[in-house]
mmCIF file of C-alpha atoms in Angstrom:
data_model
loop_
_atom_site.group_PDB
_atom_site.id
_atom_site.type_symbol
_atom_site.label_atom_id
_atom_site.label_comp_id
_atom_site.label_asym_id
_atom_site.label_seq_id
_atom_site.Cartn_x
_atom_site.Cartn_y
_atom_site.Cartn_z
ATOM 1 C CA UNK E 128 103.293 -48.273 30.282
ATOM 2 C CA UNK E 129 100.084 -47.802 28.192
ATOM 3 C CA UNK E 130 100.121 -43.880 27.522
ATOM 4 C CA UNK E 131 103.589 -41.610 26.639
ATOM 5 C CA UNK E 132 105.063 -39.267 28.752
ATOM 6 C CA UNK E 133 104.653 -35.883 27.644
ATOM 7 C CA UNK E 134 107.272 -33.791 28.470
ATOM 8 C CA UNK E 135 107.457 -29.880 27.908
ATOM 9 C CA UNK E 136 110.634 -27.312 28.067
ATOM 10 C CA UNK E 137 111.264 -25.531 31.286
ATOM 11 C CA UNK E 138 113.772 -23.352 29.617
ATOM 12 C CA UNK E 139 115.749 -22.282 26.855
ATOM 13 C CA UNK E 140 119.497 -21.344 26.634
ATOM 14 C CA UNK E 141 121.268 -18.610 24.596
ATOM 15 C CA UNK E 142 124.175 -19.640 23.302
ATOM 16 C CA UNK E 143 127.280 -18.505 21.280
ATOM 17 C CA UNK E 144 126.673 -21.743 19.301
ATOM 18 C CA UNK E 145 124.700 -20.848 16.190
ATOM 19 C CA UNK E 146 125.058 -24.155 14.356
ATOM 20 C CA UNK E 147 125.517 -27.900 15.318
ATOM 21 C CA UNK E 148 129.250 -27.674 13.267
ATOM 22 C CA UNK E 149 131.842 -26.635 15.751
ATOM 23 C CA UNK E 150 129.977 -27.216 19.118
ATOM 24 C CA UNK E 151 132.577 -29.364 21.413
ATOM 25 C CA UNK E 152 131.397 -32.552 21.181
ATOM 26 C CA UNK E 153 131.846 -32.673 25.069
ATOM 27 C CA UNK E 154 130.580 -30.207 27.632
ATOM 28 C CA UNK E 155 133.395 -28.213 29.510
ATOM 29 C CA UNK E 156 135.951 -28.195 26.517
ATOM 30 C CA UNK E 157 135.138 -24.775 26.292
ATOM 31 C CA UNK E 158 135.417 -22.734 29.341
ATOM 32 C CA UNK E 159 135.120 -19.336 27.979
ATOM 33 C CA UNK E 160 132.150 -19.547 26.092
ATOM 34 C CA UNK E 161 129.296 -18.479 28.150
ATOM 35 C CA UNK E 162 125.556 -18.684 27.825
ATOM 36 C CA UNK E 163 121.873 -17.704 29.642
ATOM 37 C CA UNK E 164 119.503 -20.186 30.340
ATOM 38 C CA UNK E 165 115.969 -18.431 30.635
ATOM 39 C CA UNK E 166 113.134 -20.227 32.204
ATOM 40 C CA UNK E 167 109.826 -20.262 30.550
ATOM 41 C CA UNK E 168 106.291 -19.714 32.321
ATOM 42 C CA UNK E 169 105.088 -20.979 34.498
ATOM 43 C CA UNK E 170 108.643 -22.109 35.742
ATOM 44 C CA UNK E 171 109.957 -18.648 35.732
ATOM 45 C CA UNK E 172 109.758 -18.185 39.426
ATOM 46 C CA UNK E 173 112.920 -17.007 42.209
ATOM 47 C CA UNK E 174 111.540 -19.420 43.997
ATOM 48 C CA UNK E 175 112.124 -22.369 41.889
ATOM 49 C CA UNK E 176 115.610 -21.529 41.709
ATOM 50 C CA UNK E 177 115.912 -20.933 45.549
ATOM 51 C CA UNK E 178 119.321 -22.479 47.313
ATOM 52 C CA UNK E 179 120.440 -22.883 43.529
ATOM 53 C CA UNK E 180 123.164 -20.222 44.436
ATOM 54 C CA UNK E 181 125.229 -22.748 46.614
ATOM 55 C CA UNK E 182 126.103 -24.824 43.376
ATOM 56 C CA UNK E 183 129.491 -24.464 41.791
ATOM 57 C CA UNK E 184 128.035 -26.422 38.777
ATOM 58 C CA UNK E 185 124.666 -27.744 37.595
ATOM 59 C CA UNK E 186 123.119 -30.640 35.300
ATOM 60 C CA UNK E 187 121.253 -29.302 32.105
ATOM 61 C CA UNK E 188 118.512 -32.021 30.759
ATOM 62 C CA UNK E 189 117.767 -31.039 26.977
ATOM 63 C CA UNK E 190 116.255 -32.502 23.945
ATOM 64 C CA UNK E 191 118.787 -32.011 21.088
ATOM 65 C CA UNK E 192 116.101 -30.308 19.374
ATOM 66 C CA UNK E 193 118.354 -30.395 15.508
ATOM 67 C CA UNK E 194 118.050 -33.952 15.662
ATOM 68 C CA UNK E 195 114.311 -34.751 16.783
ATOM 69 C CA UNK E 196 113.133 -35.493 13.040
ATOM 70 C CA UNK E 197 116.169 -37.545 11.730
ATOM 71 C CA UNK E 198 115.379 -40.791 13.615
ATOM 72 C CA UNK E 199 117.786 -43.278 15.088
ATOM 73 C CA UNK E 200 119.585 -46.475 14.699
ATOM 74 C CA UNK E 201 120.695 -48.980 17.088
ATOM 75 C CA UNK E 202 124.377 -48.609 15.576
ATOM 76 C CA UNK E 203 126.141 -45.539 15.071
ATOM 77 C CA UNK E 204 129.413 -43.919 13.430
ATOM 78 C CA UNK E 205 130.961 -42.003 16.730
ATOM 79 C CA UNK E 206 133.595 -39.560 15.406
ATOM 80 C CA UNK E 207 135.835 -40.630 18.313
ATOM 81 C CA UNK E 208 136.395 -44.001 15.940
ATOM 82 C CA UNK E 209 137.162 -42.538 12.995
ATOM 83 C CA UNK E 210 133.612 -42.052 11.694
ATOM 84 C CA UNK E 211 134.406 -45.680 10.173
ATOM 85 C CA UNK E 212 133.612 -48.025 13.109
ATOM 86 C CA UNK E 213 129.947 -48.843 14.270
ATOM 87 C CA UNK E 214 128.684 -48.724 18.114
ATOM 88 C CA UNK E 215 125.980 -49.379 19.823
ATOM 89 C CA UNK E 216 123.909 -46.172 20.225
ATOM 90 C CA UNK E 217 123.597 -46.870 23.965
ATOM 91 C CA UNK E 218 126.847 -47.125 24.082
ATOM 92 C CA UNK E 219 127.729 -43.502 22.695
ATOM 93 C CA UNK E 220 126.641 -40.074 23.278
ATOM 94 C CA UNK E 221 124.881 -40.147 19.912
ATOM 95 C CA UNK E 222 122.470 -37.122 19.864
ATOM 96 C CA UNK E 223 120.190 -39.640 17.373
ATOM 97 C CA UNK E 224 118.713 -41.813 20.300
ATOM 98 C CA UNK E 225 115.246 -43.285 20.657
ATOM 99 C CA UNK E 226 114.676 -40.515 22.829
ATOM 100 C CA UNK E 227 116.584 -37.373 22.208
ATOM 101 C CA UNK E 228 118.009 -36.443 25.591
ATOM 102 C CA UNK E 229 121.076 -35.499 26.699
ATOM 103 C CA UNK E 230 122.339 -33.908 29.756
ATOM 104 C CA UNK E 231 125.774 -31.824 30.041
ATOM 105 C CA UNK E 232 127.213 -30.044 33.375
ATOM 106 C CA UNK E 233 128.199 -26.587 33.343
ATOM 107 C CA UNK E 234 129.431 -24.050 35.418
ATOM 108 C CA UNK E 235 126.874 -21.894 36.846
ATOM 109 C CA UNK E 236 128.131 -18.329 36.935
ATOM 110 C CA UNK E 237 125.518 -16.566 38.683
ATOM 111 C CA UNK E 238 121.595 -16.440 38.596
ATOM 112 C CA UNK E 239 119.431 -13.167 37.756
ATOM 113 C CA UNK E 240 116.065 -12.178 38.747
ATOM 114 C CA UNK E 241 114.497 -9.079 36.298
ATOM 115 C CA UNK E 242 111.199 -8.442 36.833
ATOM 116 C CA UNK E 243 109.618 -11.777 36.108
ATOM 117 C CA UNK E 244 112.078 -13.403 34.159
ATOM 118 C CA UNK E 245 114.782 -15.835 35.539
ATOM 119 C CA UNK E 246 118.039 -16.130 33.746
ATOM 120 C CA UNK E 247 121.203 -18.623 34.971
ATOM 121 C CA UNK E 248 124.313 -17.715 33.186
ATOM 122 C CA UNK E 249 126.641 -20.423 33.041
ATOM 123 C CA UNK E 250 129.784 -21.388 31.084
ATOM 124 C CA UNK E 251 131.188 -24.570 29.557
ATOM 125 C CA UNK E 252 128.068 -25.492 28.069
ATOM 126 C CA UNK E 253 128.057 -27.461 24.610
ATOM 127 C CA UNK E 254 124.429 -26.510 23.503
ATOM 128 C CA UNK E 255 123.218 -25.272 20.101
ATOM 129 C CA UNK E 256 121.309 -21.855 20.458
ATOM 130 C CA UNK E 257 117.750 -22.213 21.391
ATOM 131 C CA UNK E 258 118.115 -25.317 22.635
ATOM 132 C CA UNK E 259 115.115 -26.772 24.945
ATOM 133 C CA UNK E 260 116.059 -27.153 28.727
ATOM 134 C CA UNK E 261 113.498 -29.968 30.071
ATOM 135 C CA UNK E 262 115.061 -30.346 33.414
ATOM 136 C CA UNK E 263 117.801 -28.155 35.760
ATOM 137 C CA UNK E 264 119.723 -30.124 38.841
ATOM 138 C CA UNK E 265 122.415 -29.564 41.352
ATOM 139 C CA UNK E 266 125.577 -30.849 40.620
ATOM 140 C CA UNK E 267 126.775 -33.180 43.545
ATOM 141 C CA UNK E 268 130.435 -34.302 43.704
ATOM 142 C CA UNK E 269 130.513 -36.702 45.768
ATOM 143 C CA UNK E 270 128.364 -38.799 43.799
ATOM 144 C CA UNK E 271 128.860 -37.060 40.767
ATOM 145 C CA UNK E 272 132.538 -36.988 40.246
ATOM 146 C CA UNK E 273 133.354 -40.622 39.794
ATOM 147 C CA UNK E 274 137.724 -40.790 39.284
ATOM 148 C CA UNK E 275 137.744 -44.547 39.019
ATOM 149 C CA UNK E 276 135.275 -44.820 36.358
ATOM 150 C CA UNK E 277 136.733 -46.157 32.678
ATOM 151 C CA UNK E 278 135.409 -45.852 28.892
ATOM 152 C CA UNK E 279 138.218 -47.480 27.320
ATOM 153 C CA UNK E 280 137.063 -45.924 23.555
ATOM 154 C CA UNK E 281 137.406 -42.240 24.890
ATOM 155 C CA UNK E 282 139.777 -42.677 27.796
ATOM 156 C CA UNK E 283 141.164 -39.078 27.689
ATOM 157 C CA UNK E 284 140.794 -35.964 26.032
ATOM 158 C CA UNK E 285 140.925 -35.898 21.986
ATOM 159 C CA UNK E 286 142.211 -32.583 21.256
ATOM 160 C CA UNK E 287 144.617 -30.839 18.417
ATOM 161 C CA UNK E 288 147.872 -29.890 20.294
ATOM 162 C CA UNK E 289 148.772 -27.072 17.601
ATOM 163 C CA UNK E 290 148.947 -23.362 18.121
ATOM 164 C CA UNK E 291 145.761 -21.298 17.092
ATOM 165 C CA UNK E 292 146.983 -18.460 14.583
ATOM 166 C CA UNK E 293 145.292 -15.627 13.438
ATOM 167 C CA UNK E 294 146.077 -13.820 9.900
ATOM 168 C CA UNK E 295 146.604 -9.934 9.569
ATOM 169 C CA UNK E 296 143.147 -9.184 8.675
ATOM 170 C CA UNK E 297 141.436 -11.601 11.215
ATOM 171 C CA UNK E 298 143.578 -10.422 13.928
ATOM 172 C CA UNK E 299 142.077 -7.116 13.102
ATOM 173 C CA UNK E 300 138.759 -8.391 13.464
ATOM 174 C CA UNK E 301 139.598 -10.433 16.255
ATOM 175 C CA UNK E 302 139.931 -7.188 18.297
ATOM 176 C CA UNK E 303 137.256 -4.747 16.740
ATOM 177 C CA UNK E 304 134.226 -7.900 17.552
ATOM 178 C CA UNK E 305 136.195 -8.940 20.692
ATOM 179 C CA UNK E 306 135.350 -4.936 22.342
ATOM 180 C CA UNK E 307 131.937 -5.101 20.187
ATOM 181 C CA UNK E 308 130.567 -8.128 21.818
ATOM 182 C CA UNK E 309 132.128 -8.049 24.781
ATOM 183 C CA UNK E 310 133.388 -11.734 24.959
ATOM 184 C CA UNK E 311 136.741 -12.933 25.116
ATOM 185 C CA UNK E 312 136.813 -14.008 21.532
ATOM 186 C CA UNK E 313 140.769 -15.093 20.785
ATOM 187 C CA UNK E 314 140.066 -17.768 23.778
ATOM 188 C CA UNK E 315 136.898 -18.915 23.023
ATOM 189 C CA UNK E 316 137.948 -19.012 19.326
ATOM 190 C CA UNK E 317 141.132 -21.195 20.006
ATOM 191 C CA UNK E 318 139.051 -23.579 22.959
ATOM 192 C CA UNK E 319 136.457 -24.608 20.293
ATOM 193 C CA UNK E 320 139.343 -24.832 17.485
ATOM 194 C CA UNK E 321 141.480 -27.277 19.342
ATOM 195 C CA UNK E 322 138.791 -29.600 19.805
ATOM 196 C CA UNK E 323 138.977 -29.927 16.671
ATOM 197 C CA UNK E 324 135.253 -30.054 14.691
ATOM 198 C CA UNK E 325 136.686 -31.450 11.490
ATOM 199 C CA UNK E 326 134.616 -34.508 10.173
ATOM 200 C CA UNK E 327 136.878 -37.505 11.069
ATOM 201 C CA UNK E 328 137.049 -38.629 7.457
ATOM 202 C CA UNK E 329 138.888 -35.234 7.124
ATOM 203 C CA UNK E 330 141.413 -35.952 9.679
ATOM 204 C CA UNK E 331 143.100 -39.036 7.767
ATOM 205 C CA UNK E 332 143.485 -37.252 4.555
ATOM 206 C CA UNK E 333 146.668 -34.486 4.095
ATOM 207 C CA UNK E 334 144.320 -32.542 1.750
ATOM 208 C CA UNK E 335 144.095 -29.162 3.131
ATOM 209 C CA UNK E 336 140.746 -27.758 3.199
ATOM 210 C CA UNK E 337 139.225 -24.366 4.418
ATOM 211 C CA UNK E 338 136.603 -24.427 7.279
ATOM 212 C CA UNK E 339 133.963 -21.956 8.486
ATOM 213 C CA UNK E 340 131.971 -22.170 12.029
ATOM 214 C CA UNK E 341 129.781 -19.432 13.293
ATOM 215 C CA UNK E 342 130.098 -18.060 16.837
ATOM 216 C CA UNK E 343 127.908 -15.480 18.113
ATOM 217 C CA UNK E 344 127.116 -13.511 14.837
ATOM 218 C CA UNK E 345 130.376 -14.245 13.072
ATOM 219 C CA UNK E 346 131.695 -16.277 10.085
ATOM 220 C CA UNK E 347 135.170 -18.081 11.373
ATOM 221 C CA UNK E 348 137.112 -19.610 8.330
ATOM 222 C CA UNK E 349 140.195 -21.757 9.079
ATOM 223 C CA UNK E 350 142.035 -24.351 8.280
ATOM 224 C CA UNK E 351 144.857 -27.121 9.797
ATOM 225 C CA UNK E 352 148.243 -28.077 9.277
ATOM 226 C CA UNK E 353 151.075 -30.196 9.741
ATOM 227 C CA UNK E 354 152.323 -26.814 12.065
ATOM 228 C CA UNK E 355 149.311 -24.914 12.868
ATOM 229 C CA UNK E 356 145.437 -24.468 13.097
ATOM 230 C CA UNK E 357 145.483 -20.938 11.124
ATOM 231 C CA UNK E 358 142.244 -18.331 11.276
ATOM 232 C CA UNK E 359 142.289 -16.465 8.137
ATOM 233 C CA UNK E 360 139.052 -14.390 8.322
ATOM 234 C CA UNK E 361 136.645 -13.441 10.380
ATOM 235 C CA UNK E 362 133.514 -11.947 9.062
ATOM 236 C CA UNK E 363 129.729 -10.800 10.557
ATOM 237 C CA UNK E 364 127.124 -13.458 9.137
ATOM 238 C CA UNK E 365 125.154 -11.650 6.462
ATOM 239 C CA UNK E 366 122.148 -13.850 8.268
ATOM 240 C CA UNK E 367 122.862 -11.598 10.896
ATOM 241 C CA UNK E 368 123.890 -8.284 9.528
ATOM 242 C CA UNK E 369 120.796 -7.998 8.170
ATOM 243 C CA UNK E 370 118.686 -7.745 11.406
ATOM 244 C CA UNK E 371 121.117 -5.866 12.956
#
């Protein structure tokens, strides 16, 4: 092929995901966190989206837009191995790739028409905020949904079996942003936690160390032990308090 293809966003998706740190590293993992995906002109149409309504689920195509300037390699450190062991990059979900797709499925929750803009709310999505949508498609299970398939690095679900425990004070927060935003925040709070967004080199040292991710507008510190995964404070970003 003698000229590249040129590809352009059809979309963009709001997210609760504000940075790359703490976004399941998997689509679905996360059931309660919800998001819009608004088409852009000239792709902003009803009827583009017509007989979209009889999905349970949809593909999202998207360019993991964070990444686009850092290059690739043809070996890579996936965090499923420790962050120690090297892989092919075609053989991971690496978002460094020659080409920076990737594609997740996701729940789609309903589809609104205002005016001339087209949102699809979905859920289960593991997209950073703002990321480009190139590409929307019907989920099809029967040739989709593939039970006998094997991936004998990953072959279940990594996840921290440990109750999610909130402090006094973030408790209290819990519930003031929980009515402000209007989001179930304790669940989506405790899904992203137990998939566990530690770096791996973390995970094989007993040191105890404090974390912070940001969902929505918030700061979430926490931290993991031998009993517990234990919020201690929940906080507005001051990123964000300022434009409120």
């Amino acid at each position: 092929m003698s000229s590249p293809l040129v590809f352009e966003p059809i979309a963009i998706i709001h997210s609760g995901y504000k940075e790359k740190f703490g976004i399941p590293r998997q689509p679905g993992l996360a059931v309660s966190m919800t998001a819009t995906v608004e088409l852009l002109p000239p792709y902003n149409s009803a009827d583009a989206v017509r007989g979209l309504e009889q999905c349970s689920h949809i593909w999202l195509l998207f360019i993991f837009s964070a990444c686009v300037d850092k290059g690739w390699s043809p070996l890579v450190r996936p965090p499923r191995l420790g962050g120690n062991e090297k892989l092919g990059v075609f053989a991971s979900r690496s978002p460094f790739r020659p080409n920076p797709i990737g594609l997740s499925p996701v729940k789609l929750e309903g589809i609104r028409c205002e005016g001339s803009q087209v949102f699809l709310d979905v859920s289960g999505a593991d997209l950073l905020d703002q990321t480009p949508i190139v590409d929307i498609k019907p989920y099809l299970p029967y040739s989709d949904s593939l039970p006998q398939a094997e991936y004998d690095i990953a072959p279940q679900i990594d996840m921290l079996k440990l109750p999610v425990q909130f402090s006094a004070t973030a408790q209290a927060a819990l519930e003031r942003h929980s009515n402000r935003l209007k989001q179930p925040l304790q669940q989506q709070i405790e899904e992203v936690l137990r998939c566990d967004p530690r770096p791996a080199y973390h995970k094989q040292k007993a040191q105890q160390r404090t974390y912070g991710i940001r969902l929505h507008d918030l700061n979430i510190r926490w931290e993991v032990n031998a009993q517990a995964i234990l919020v201690s404070q929940i906080d507005i970003n001051p990123d964000d308090d300022l434009k409120a």
